[in-house]
Each structure stands twice: as C-alpha cells, then as structure tokens.
Amino acid sequence: MIYAIASGKGGTGKTTLTASLASMWHRPVIAVDLDVEEPNLHLFLHPEITSEEPALMEIPVLDAERCTLCGLCAEFCQFKALSVMGKTLLLFPEMCHGCGGCLALCPEKALTPGGRELGHILSGNAGSLGFIMGRLRVGEAMSPPLMRQVKQRFNNSGGDSSGNGMGDGEHKETDILIDAPPGVSCPAVNAVMDADCIVLVTEPTPFGLHDFRLAVEAFRPLGKPMGAVINMAGIGDAGVQDYCAAEGVPIWAEIPFSRAVAEAYSKGQVVCQAVPELRGVFTALMGSMRKAATAARANRKEAARA
C-alpha cells in the first residue's frame, strides 16, 4: 500500500507526522521524501545513506553540421526549448521537459540524446525502515521529473507488485509512506496521484482552512480516499471541523497543541517517541489509513471484475 501525507500549505506538521508514522508502522515500510525542493524528513529519521546517484533527464544535443534548419523540432516544442534564429538552431536545456519528440521528428538525426542533471536520489535505512529521498539541484525549475525517478525507485523496491504504484494485483509486503510537497501545484499532485489513500494535515486556523479547502478540491478528482489530521488542535476555531463535516471528509486524528511536541520538533526528535502519550493517536490514525486504503483497493478490484 502507498500512503501520501500531504498538506495544502507548509508548516502544518506533515513531515513531523510522517516521521512518527514511519517509526511506529506495523509492517515493513519505506519512508519516501518527495518534497525534493526542501527535503527534511531525514532530519528526524536520521537514516544511514548508503547510495547517492545523480538523476538525469534526457535532453537533445545538436550536431550543427547535420542540421538543415527545417524547423520541425522548434514547431513541435510547446515549451520553446528549441528555436530557429536566422541560420542557427538554439537549444535552451533548462526549458526542455524531456519528452523526446524533437529527437523522433528530426529528419537529419541532427539531435541526439543527452542528459541534464535534475538532482540526486539518496537511499538507505533508518533502523528497520527503508528510506529514499530526492534532492533537486539548486537552480533547477522542474521537480516532477525528479519525483518520477524517485517513485520508480520505491516501485522497484517492492512498494507494489504492479510496478506503477497502484496495481490491483497481489501487493507485496512493503508499504510506502510518502512525505509530499506542500500545496496543490504540479509537484503535490504528482506526489499523491499513485497513492492508495491521502492523509491531509492541516491546522485549525483561517489560513489552514483556506489551504485545506484547496487541497480537498485539488485531490478529490483523483478518486482517492482522503482523511484529515488536525495538528495543533485546540487553537483557532472549529472551521476545519465544520468544513470536513460539510464535505464528508473524515477526521482521522487530532493532535493537541502541545509545548512538548514543539520542543521535540525543535530538537529533531520523532514526536511519538518524545511524547509517548500521543502514541495512541498515531496508532488509531494508522488503523484508519489502512482501513481506507484496503477498502479502496477492494472497490477497484470489484469494479475491474464487473
């Protein structure tokens, strides 16, 4: 099973929650940090990194002697990564999305595959946990291609027998916990789209409610079961609870506002270990996540047989 822990905004406690869930998980699990622009799950889980490899995206390389300036590649590229200027074909590697269309179209084979470094993929172990994270290269604008390569790593590691992250066949024994990037833009959607269920972490404030609403509206079309975790419960108002009741979003857990939790976070500690009285909250949350994901997978199997 694949579980994505997401949030409509940063600072709600998404990574803190992921670290606690990973440390208490009742089955073999791989913790995956897909917040590749600002990964920080490793600050809490303290993994031993055993592998670090560059992640490359295929981009075209020009052989100017072969190029006849026909312009087919430039006309095809909707991202304007190629442009004919006078008697020169210009390439803008940072704008290339790696679709490969220009390579296929070039009649003179003047464009050949090259590579641009997106960032690095790191993997290792934190005790009994598997750990994978992506780290985007400074200055790189596109995180989804790196995220897709990170996801391919955990698919190959046994997160799902289908190889695509959400197969309906007999799943393997290793679960995946994804720490998704905050927000509702392309990186966030890319992180949660293959999950069996989505955990939305929010806070009971007007800002938290606003961005939580955006997250529900953005992720609901994916057809995944979703549940809310209200962090810092007890501050603010009941706006999030009222919205969840109106929209049919179950509240799977409420983590009370606590100085002890804030101190554990500031020290880079896993909350469920530093504040053991909250272990019951995390245990109940894991049960709700498992129940929702199992039911969703069973429904997909039934629909496929129908």
CSV table of C-alpha atoms in Angstrom, one decimal:
chain,number,residue,atom,x,y,z
A,1,MET,CA,0.0,0.0,0.0
A,2,ILE,CA,1.1,3.5,-0.7
A,3,TYR,CA,0.1,6.3,1.6
A,4,ALA,CA,0.7,10.0,0.8
A,5,ILE,CA,0.9,12.5,3.7
A,6,ALA,CA,0.1,15.9,2.1
A,7,SER,CA,-1.0,19.4,3.1
A,8,GLY,CA,-2.4,22.5,1.4
A,9,LYS,CA,0.3,24.7,3.0
A,10,GLY,CA,3.7,24.4,4.6
A,11,GLY,CA,4.2,24.3,8.3
A,12,THR,CA,1.2,22.2,9.3
A,13,GLY,CA,3.3,19.3,10.6
A,14,LYS,CA,3.2,17.0,7.6
A,15,THR,CA,6.8,15.9,7.9
A,16,THR,CA,6.6,15.5,11.7
A,17,LEU,CA,3.6,13.3,11.2
A,18,THR,CA,5.3,11.2,8.5
A,19,ALA,CA,8.3,10.6,10.8
A,20,SER,CA,6.1,9.4,13.7
A,21,LEU,CA,4.1,7.1,11.4
A,22,ALA,CA,7.2,5.6,9.9
A,23,SER,CA,8.7,4.9,13.3
A,24,MET,CA,5.6,3.2,14.5
A,25,TRP,CA,4.5,1.5,11.3
A,26,HIS,CA,3.2,-2.1,11.9
A,27,ARG,CA,4.5,-3.5,8.7
A,28,PRO,CA,7.8,-3.3,6.7
A,29,VAL,CA,7.8,0.3,5.3
A,30,ILE,CA,9.9,2.6,3.1
A,31,ALA,CA,9.8,6.3,4.1
A,32,VAL,CA,10.0,8.5,0.9
A,33,ASP,CA,10.7,12.2,0.9
A,34,LEU,CA,9.2,13.6,-2.3
A,35,ASP,CA,9.4,17.2,-1.2
A,36,VAL,CA,12.5,17.4,-3.4
A,37,GLU,CA,12.8,21.1,-3.3
A,38,GLU,CA,13.2,21.2,0.5
A,39,PRO,CA,13.6,17.6,1.8
A,40,ASN,CA,13.8,17.4,5.6
A,41,LEU,CA,12.4,14.0,6.6
A,42,HIS,CA,16.0,12.8,7.1
A,43,LEU,CA,16.4,15.4,9.9
A,44,PHE,CA,14.0,13.4,12.0
A,45,LEU,CA,14.7,9.8,10.9
A,46,HIS,CA,18.5,10.2,10.7
A,47,PRO,CA,18.9,7.5,8.0
A,48,GLU,CA,22.3,6.0,7.1
A,49,ILE,CA,22.6,6.9,3.4
A,50,THR,CA,24.1,4.0,1.5
A,51,SER,CA,23.6,5.2,-2.0
A,52,GLU,CA,23.5,8.6,-3.8
A,53,GLU,CA,23.1,8.8,-7.5
A,54,PRO,CA,22.5,11.7,-9.9
A,55,ALA,CA,19.1,11.9,-11.6
A,56,LEU,CA,19.3,12.8,-15.3
A,57,MET,CA,16.7,14.0,-17.7
A,58,GLU,CA,17.1,13.3,-21.4
A,59,ILE,CA,17.6,16.5,-23.5
A,60,PRO,CA,18.6,17.0,-27.1
A,61,VAL,CA,22.2,17.7,-28.2
A,62,LEU,CA,22.7,19.4,-31.5
A,63,ASP,CA,25.0,18.3,-34.3
A,64,ALA,CA,25.1,21.6,-36.2
A,65,GLU,CA,26.7,20.1,-39.3
A,66,ARG,CA,23.7,17.8,-39.8
A,67,CYS,CA,21.0,20.4,-39.1
A,68,THR,CA,19.3,21.8,-42.1
A,69,LEU,CA,17.2,24.3,-40.1
A,70,CYS,CA,13.9,22.8,-41.2
A,71,GLY,CA,12.3,23.9,-38.0
A,72,LEU,CA,10.3,20.8,-37.3
A,73,CYS,CA,11.7,20.5,-33.8
A,74,ALA,CA,11.0,24.1,-32.9
A,75,GLU,CA,7.5,23.9,-34.2
A,76,PHE,CA,6.8,20.8,-32.2
A,77,CYS,CA,8.2,22.0,-28.9
A,78,GLN,CA,5.5,23.7,-26.9
A,79,PHE,CA,7.9,24.7,-24.2
A,80,LYS,CA,10.1,26.7,-26.6
A,81,ALA,CA,13.2,24.8,-25.7
A,82,LEU,CA,14.3,25.0,-29.4
A,83,SER,CA,14.2,28.0,-31.7
A,84,VAL,CA,15.5,28.8,-35.2
A,85,MET,CA,17.1,32.2,-35.1
A,86,GLY,CA,18.4,33.2,-38.5
A,87,LYS,CA,20.8,30.4,-39.6
A,88,THR,CA,21.1,28.9,-36.1
A,89,LEU,CA,19.1,26.4,-34.1
A,90,LEU,CA,19.2,27.5,-30.5
A,91,LEU,CA,18.7,25.0,-27.6
A,92,PHE,CA,17.5,26.1,-24.2
A,93,PRO,CA,18.2,23.0,-22.0
A,94,GLU,CA,16.6,24.5,-18.9
A,95,MET,CA,13.2,24.7,-20.7
A,96,CYS,CA,13.3,21.2,-22.0
A,97,HIS,CA,10.7,18.8,-20.5
A,98,GLY,CA,12.4,15.7,-21.8
A,99,CYS,CA,9.5,14.4,-24.0
A,100,GLY,CA,11.8,13.2,-26.8
A,101,GLY,CA,9.5,14.5,-29.5
A,102,CYS,CA,12.3,16.5,-31.2
A,103,LEU,CA,14.6,13.5,-31.3
A,104,ALA,CA,11.9,11.5,-33.1
A,105,LEU,CA,11.0,14.2,-35.6
A,106,CYS,CA,14.4,15.4,-36.8
A,107,PRO,CA,14.8,14.0,-40.3
A,108,GLU,CA,18.5,14.5,-40.4
A,109,LYS,CA,19.2,13.0,-37.0
A,110,ALA,CA,20.9,16.2,-36.0
A,111,LEU,CA,19.5,15.9,-32.5
A,112,THR,CA,20.8,13.1,-30.3
A,113,PRO,CA,20.1,12.2,-26.7
A,114,GLY,CA,22.0,14.0,-24.0
A,115,GLY,CA,21.4,14.5,-20.3
A,116,ARG,CA,20.7,17.3,-17.8
A,117,GLU,CA,21.2,16.7,-14.1
A,118,LEU,CA,18.0,17.3,-12.2
A,119,GLY,CA,19.4,16.5,-8.7
A,120,HIS,CA,20.3,13.4,-6.7
A,121,ILE,CA,18.4,10.4,-5.4
A,122,LEU,CA,19.6,9.2,-1.9
A,123,SER,CA,18.6,5.9,-0.3
A,124,GLY,CA,19.5,4.0,2.8
A,125,ASN,CA,18.0,2.8,6.1
A,126,ALA,CA,16.8,4.3,9.3
A,127,GLY,CA,17.0,1.3,11.6
A,128,SER,CA,14.5,-1.2,10.2
A,129,LEU,CA,13.0,1.4,7.9
A,130,GLY,CA,13.9,1.8,4.2
A,131,PHE,CA,14.5,5.4,3.2
A,132,ILE,CA,14.5,7.2,-0.2
A,133,MET,CA,14.7,10.9,-0.9
A,134,GLY,CA,15.2,13.2,-3.8
A,135,ARG,CA,17.1,16.5,-3.7
A,136,LEU,CA,16.6,18.9,-6.5
A,137,ARG,CA,19.7,20.6,-8.0
A,138,VAL,CA,19.9,24.3,-7.0
A,139,GLY,CA,18.5,26.4,-9.8
A,140,GLU,CA,16.5,23.5,-11.3
A,141,ALA,CA,13.0,24.6,-12.1
A,142,MET,CA,11.2,21.3,-12.7
A,143,SER,CA,10.8,18.9,-9.8
A,144,PRO,CA,8.2,16.4,-11.2
A,145,PRO,CA,10.8,14.6,-13.5
A,146,LEU,CA,13.0,14.0,-10.4
A,147,MET,CA,10.0,12.9,-8.4
A,148,ARG,CA,9.0,10.4,-11.0
A,149,GLN,CA,12.5,8.9,-10.8
A,150,VAL,CA,12.3,8.7,-7.0
A,151,LYS,CA,8.9,6.9,-7.3
A,152,GLN,CA,10.4,4.5,-9.8
A,153,ARG,CA,13.0,3.6,-7.1
A,154,PHE,CA,10.4,2.6,-4.5
A,155,ASN,CA,8.3,0.8,-7.0
A,156,ASN,CA,11.3,-1.3,-7.8
A,157,SER,CA,12.0,-1.7,-4.1
A,158,GLY,CA,8.7,-3.6,-3.6
A,159,GLY,CA,6.2,-0.9,-2.8
A,160,ASP,CA,3.7,-2.5,-5.2
A,161,SER,CA,3.7,-5.6,-7.4
A,162,SER,CA,2.3,-3.7,-10.4
A,163,GLY,CA,5.3,-1.6,-10.9
A,164,ASN,CA,3.2,1.6,-11.3
A,165,GLY,CA,2.4,2.3,-7.6
A,166,MET,CA,-1.3,1.4,-7.6
A,167,GLY,CA,-1.8,-2.0,-9.2
A,168,ASP,CA,-4.7,-4.2,-8.3
A,169,GLY,CA,-2.8,-7.4,-8.2
A,170,GLU,CA,-1.4,-9.1,-5.1
A,171,HIS,CA,0.6,-6.4,-3.4
A,172,LYS,CA,4.0,-7.0,-1.8
A,173,GLU,CA,4.6,-6.8,1.9
A,174,THR,CA,6.4,-3.4,2.0
A,175,ASP,CA,4.3,-0.3,2.5
A,176,ILE,CA,5.3,3.2,1.3
A,177,LEU,CA,4.9,6.4,3.3
A,178,ILE,CA,5.3,9.5,1.1
A,179,ASP,CA,6.1,12.9,2.6
A,180,ALA,CA,4.6,15.0,-0.2
A,181,PRO,CA,5.5,18.6,-1.0
A,182,PRO,CA,3.0,21.2,0.4
A,183,GLY,CA,0.5,23.0,-1.7
A,184,VAL,CA,-1.7,21.9,-4.7
A,185,SER,CA,0.6,22.6,-7.6
A,186,CYS,CA,2.0,20.0,-10.1
A,187,PRO,CA,4.6,18.6,-7.6
A,188,ALA,CA,2.0,18.0,-4.9
A,189,VAL,CA,-0.4,16.3,-7.4
A,190,ASN,CA,2.5,14.2,-8.8
A,191,ALA,CA,3.3,13.0,-5.3
A,192,VAL,CA,-0.2,11.8,-4.3
A,193,MET,CA,-1.5,10.6,-7.7
A,194,ASP,CA,-0.3,7.0,-7.2
A,195,ALA,CA,-1.3,6.7,-3.5
A,196,ASP,CA,-3.9,4.3,-2.2
A,197,CYS,CA,-5.0,7.0,0.3
A,198,ILE,CA,-4.2,10.6,1.1
A,199,VAL,CA,-3.7,12.0,4.6
A,200,LEU,CA,-4.3,15.8,4.6
A,201,VAL,CA,-2.6,17.5,7.5
A,202,THR,CA,-4.0,20.9,8.5
A,203,GLU,CA,-4.2,23.4,11.4
A,204,PRO,CA,-7.3,24.9,12.9
A,205,THR,CA,-6.7,28.5,11.7
A,206,PRO,CA,-8.3,30.6,8.9
A,207,PHE,CA,-5.1,30.1,6.8
A,208,GLY,CA,-5.1,26.4,7.5
A,209,LEU,CA,-8.8,26.1,6.5
A,210,HIS,CA,-8.3,28.1,3.3
A,211,ASP,CA,-5.4,25.9,2.0
A,212,PHE,CA,-7.0,22.7,3.3
A,213,ARG,CA,-10.1,23.5,1.2
A,214,LEU,CA,-7.8,24.0,-1.9
A,215,ALA,CA,-6.2,20.6,-1.2
A,216,VAL,CA,-9.5,18.8,-0.9
A,217,GLU,CA,-10.7,20.4,-4.2
A,218,ALA,CA,-7.4,19.6,-6.0
A,219,PHE,CA,-7.1,16.0,-4.8
A,220,ARG,CA,-10.7,14.9,-4.8
A,221,PRO,CA,-10.9,14.4,-8.6
A,222,LEU,CA,-8.1,11.7,-8.2
A,223,GLY,CA,-10.7,9.5,-6.6
A,224,LYS,CA,-8.5,8.6,-3.6
A,225,PRO,CA,-9.9,8.1,-0.1
A,226,MET,CA,-8.9,11.1,1.9
A,227,GLY,CA,-8.8,11.8,5.7
A,228,ALA,CA,-7.8,14.8,7.7
A,229,VAL,CA,-5.4,15.2,10.6
A,230,ILE,CA,-5.8,18.4,12.5
A,231,ASN,CA,-2.5,19.3,14.1
A,232,MET,CA,-2.3,21.8,17.0
A,233,ALA,CA,-5.9,21.1,17.8
A,234,GLY,CA,-7.2,23.5,20.5
A,235,ILE,CA,-6.0,26.7,18.9
A,236,GLY,CA,-8.0,28.7,16.4
A,237,ASP,CA,-11.6,27.8,15.8
A,238,ALA,CA,-13.8,24.9,14.6
A,239,GLY,CA,-13.8,26.0,10.9
A,240,VAL,CA,-11.8,22.9,9.7
A,241,GLN,CA,-14.1,20.5,11.6
A,242,ASP,CA,-17.2,22.2,10.2
A,243,TYR,CA,-15.8,22.1,6.6
A,244,CYS,CA,-14.9,18.4,7.0
A,245,ALA,CA,-18.5,17.6,8.2
A,246,ALA,CA,-20.0,19.5,5.3
A,247,GLU,CA,-17.7,17.9,2.7
A,248,GLY,CA,-17.8,14.4,4.1
A,249,VAL,CA,-14.0,14.3,4.8
A,250,PRO,CA,-13.4,12.1,7.8
A,251,ILE,CA,-11.2,13.4,10.6
A,252,TRP,CA,-8.8,10.6,11.3
A,253,ALA,CA,-6.8,12.2,14.1
A,254,GLU,CA,-6.4,15.4,16.1
A,255,ILE,CA,-3.0,16.1,17.6
A,256,PRO,CA,-3.4,18.6,20.5
A,257,PHE,CA,-1.4,21.8,20.7
A,258,SER,CA,1.5,21.0,23.0
A,259,ARG,CA,4.7,22.6,24.1
A,260,ALA,CA,6.2,19.1,24.4
A,261,VAL,CA,5.5,18.5,20.7
A,262,ALA,CA,7.1,21.8,19.7
A,263,GLU,CA,10.2,21.1,21.8
A,264,ALA,CA,10.6,17.6,20.3
A,265,TYR,CA,10.3,19.1,16.8
A,266,SER,CA,12.8,21.8,17.5
A,267,LYS,CA,15.3,19.2,18.6
A,268,GLY,CA,14.7,17.0,15.5
A,269,GLN,CA,13.1,14.2,17.6
A,270,VAL,CA,10.3,11.9,16.4
A,271,VAL,CA,7.2,13.1,18.2
A,272,CYS,CA,5.7,9.7,19.1
A,273,GLN,CA,9.0,8.8,20.8
A,274,ALA,CA,9.5,12.0,22.6
A,275,VAL,CA,5.8,12.4,23.6
A,276,PRO,CA,4.7,8.8,24.2
A,277,GLU,CA,1.2,9.8,25.4
A,278,LEU,CA,0.4,10.5,21.7
A,279,ARG,CA,1.2,7.0,20.5
A,280,GLY,CA,-2.5,6.1,20.9
A,281,VAL,CA,-3.4,8.9,18.5
A,282,PHE,CA,-0.9,7.6,15.9
A,283,THR,CA,-2.0,4.0,16.3
A,284,ALA,CA,-5.6,4.9,15.7
A,285,LEU,CA,-4.6,7.0,12.7
A,286,MET,CA,-2.7,4.1,11.2
A,287,GLY,CA,-5.8,1.9,11.6
A,288,SER,CA,-7.9,4.5,9.7
A,289,MET,CA,-5.4,4.8,6.9
A,290,ARG,CA,-5.1,1.0,6.5
A,291,LYS,CA,-8.9,0.6,6.5
A,292,ALA,CA,-9.5,3.3,3.9
A,293,ALA,CA,-6.7,2.1,1.6
A,294,THR,CA,-7.8,-1.6,1.8
A,295,ALA,CA,-11.5,-0.7,1.1
A,296,ALA,CA,-10.4,1.5,-1.9
A,297,ARG,CA,-8.3,-1.3,-3.3
A,298,ALA,CA,-11.1,-3.8,-2.8
A,299,ASN,CA,-13.5,-1.5,-4.6
A,300,ARG,CA,-11.1,-1.2,-7.6
A,301,LYS,CA,-10.9,-4.9,-7.8
A,302,GLU,CA,-14.6,-5.3,-7.8
A,303,ALA,CA,-15.0,-2.6,-10.4
A,304,ALA,CA,-12.4,-4.3,-12.6
A,305,ARG,CA,-14.3,-7.6,-12.4
A,306,ALA,CA,-17.7,-6.0,-13.2
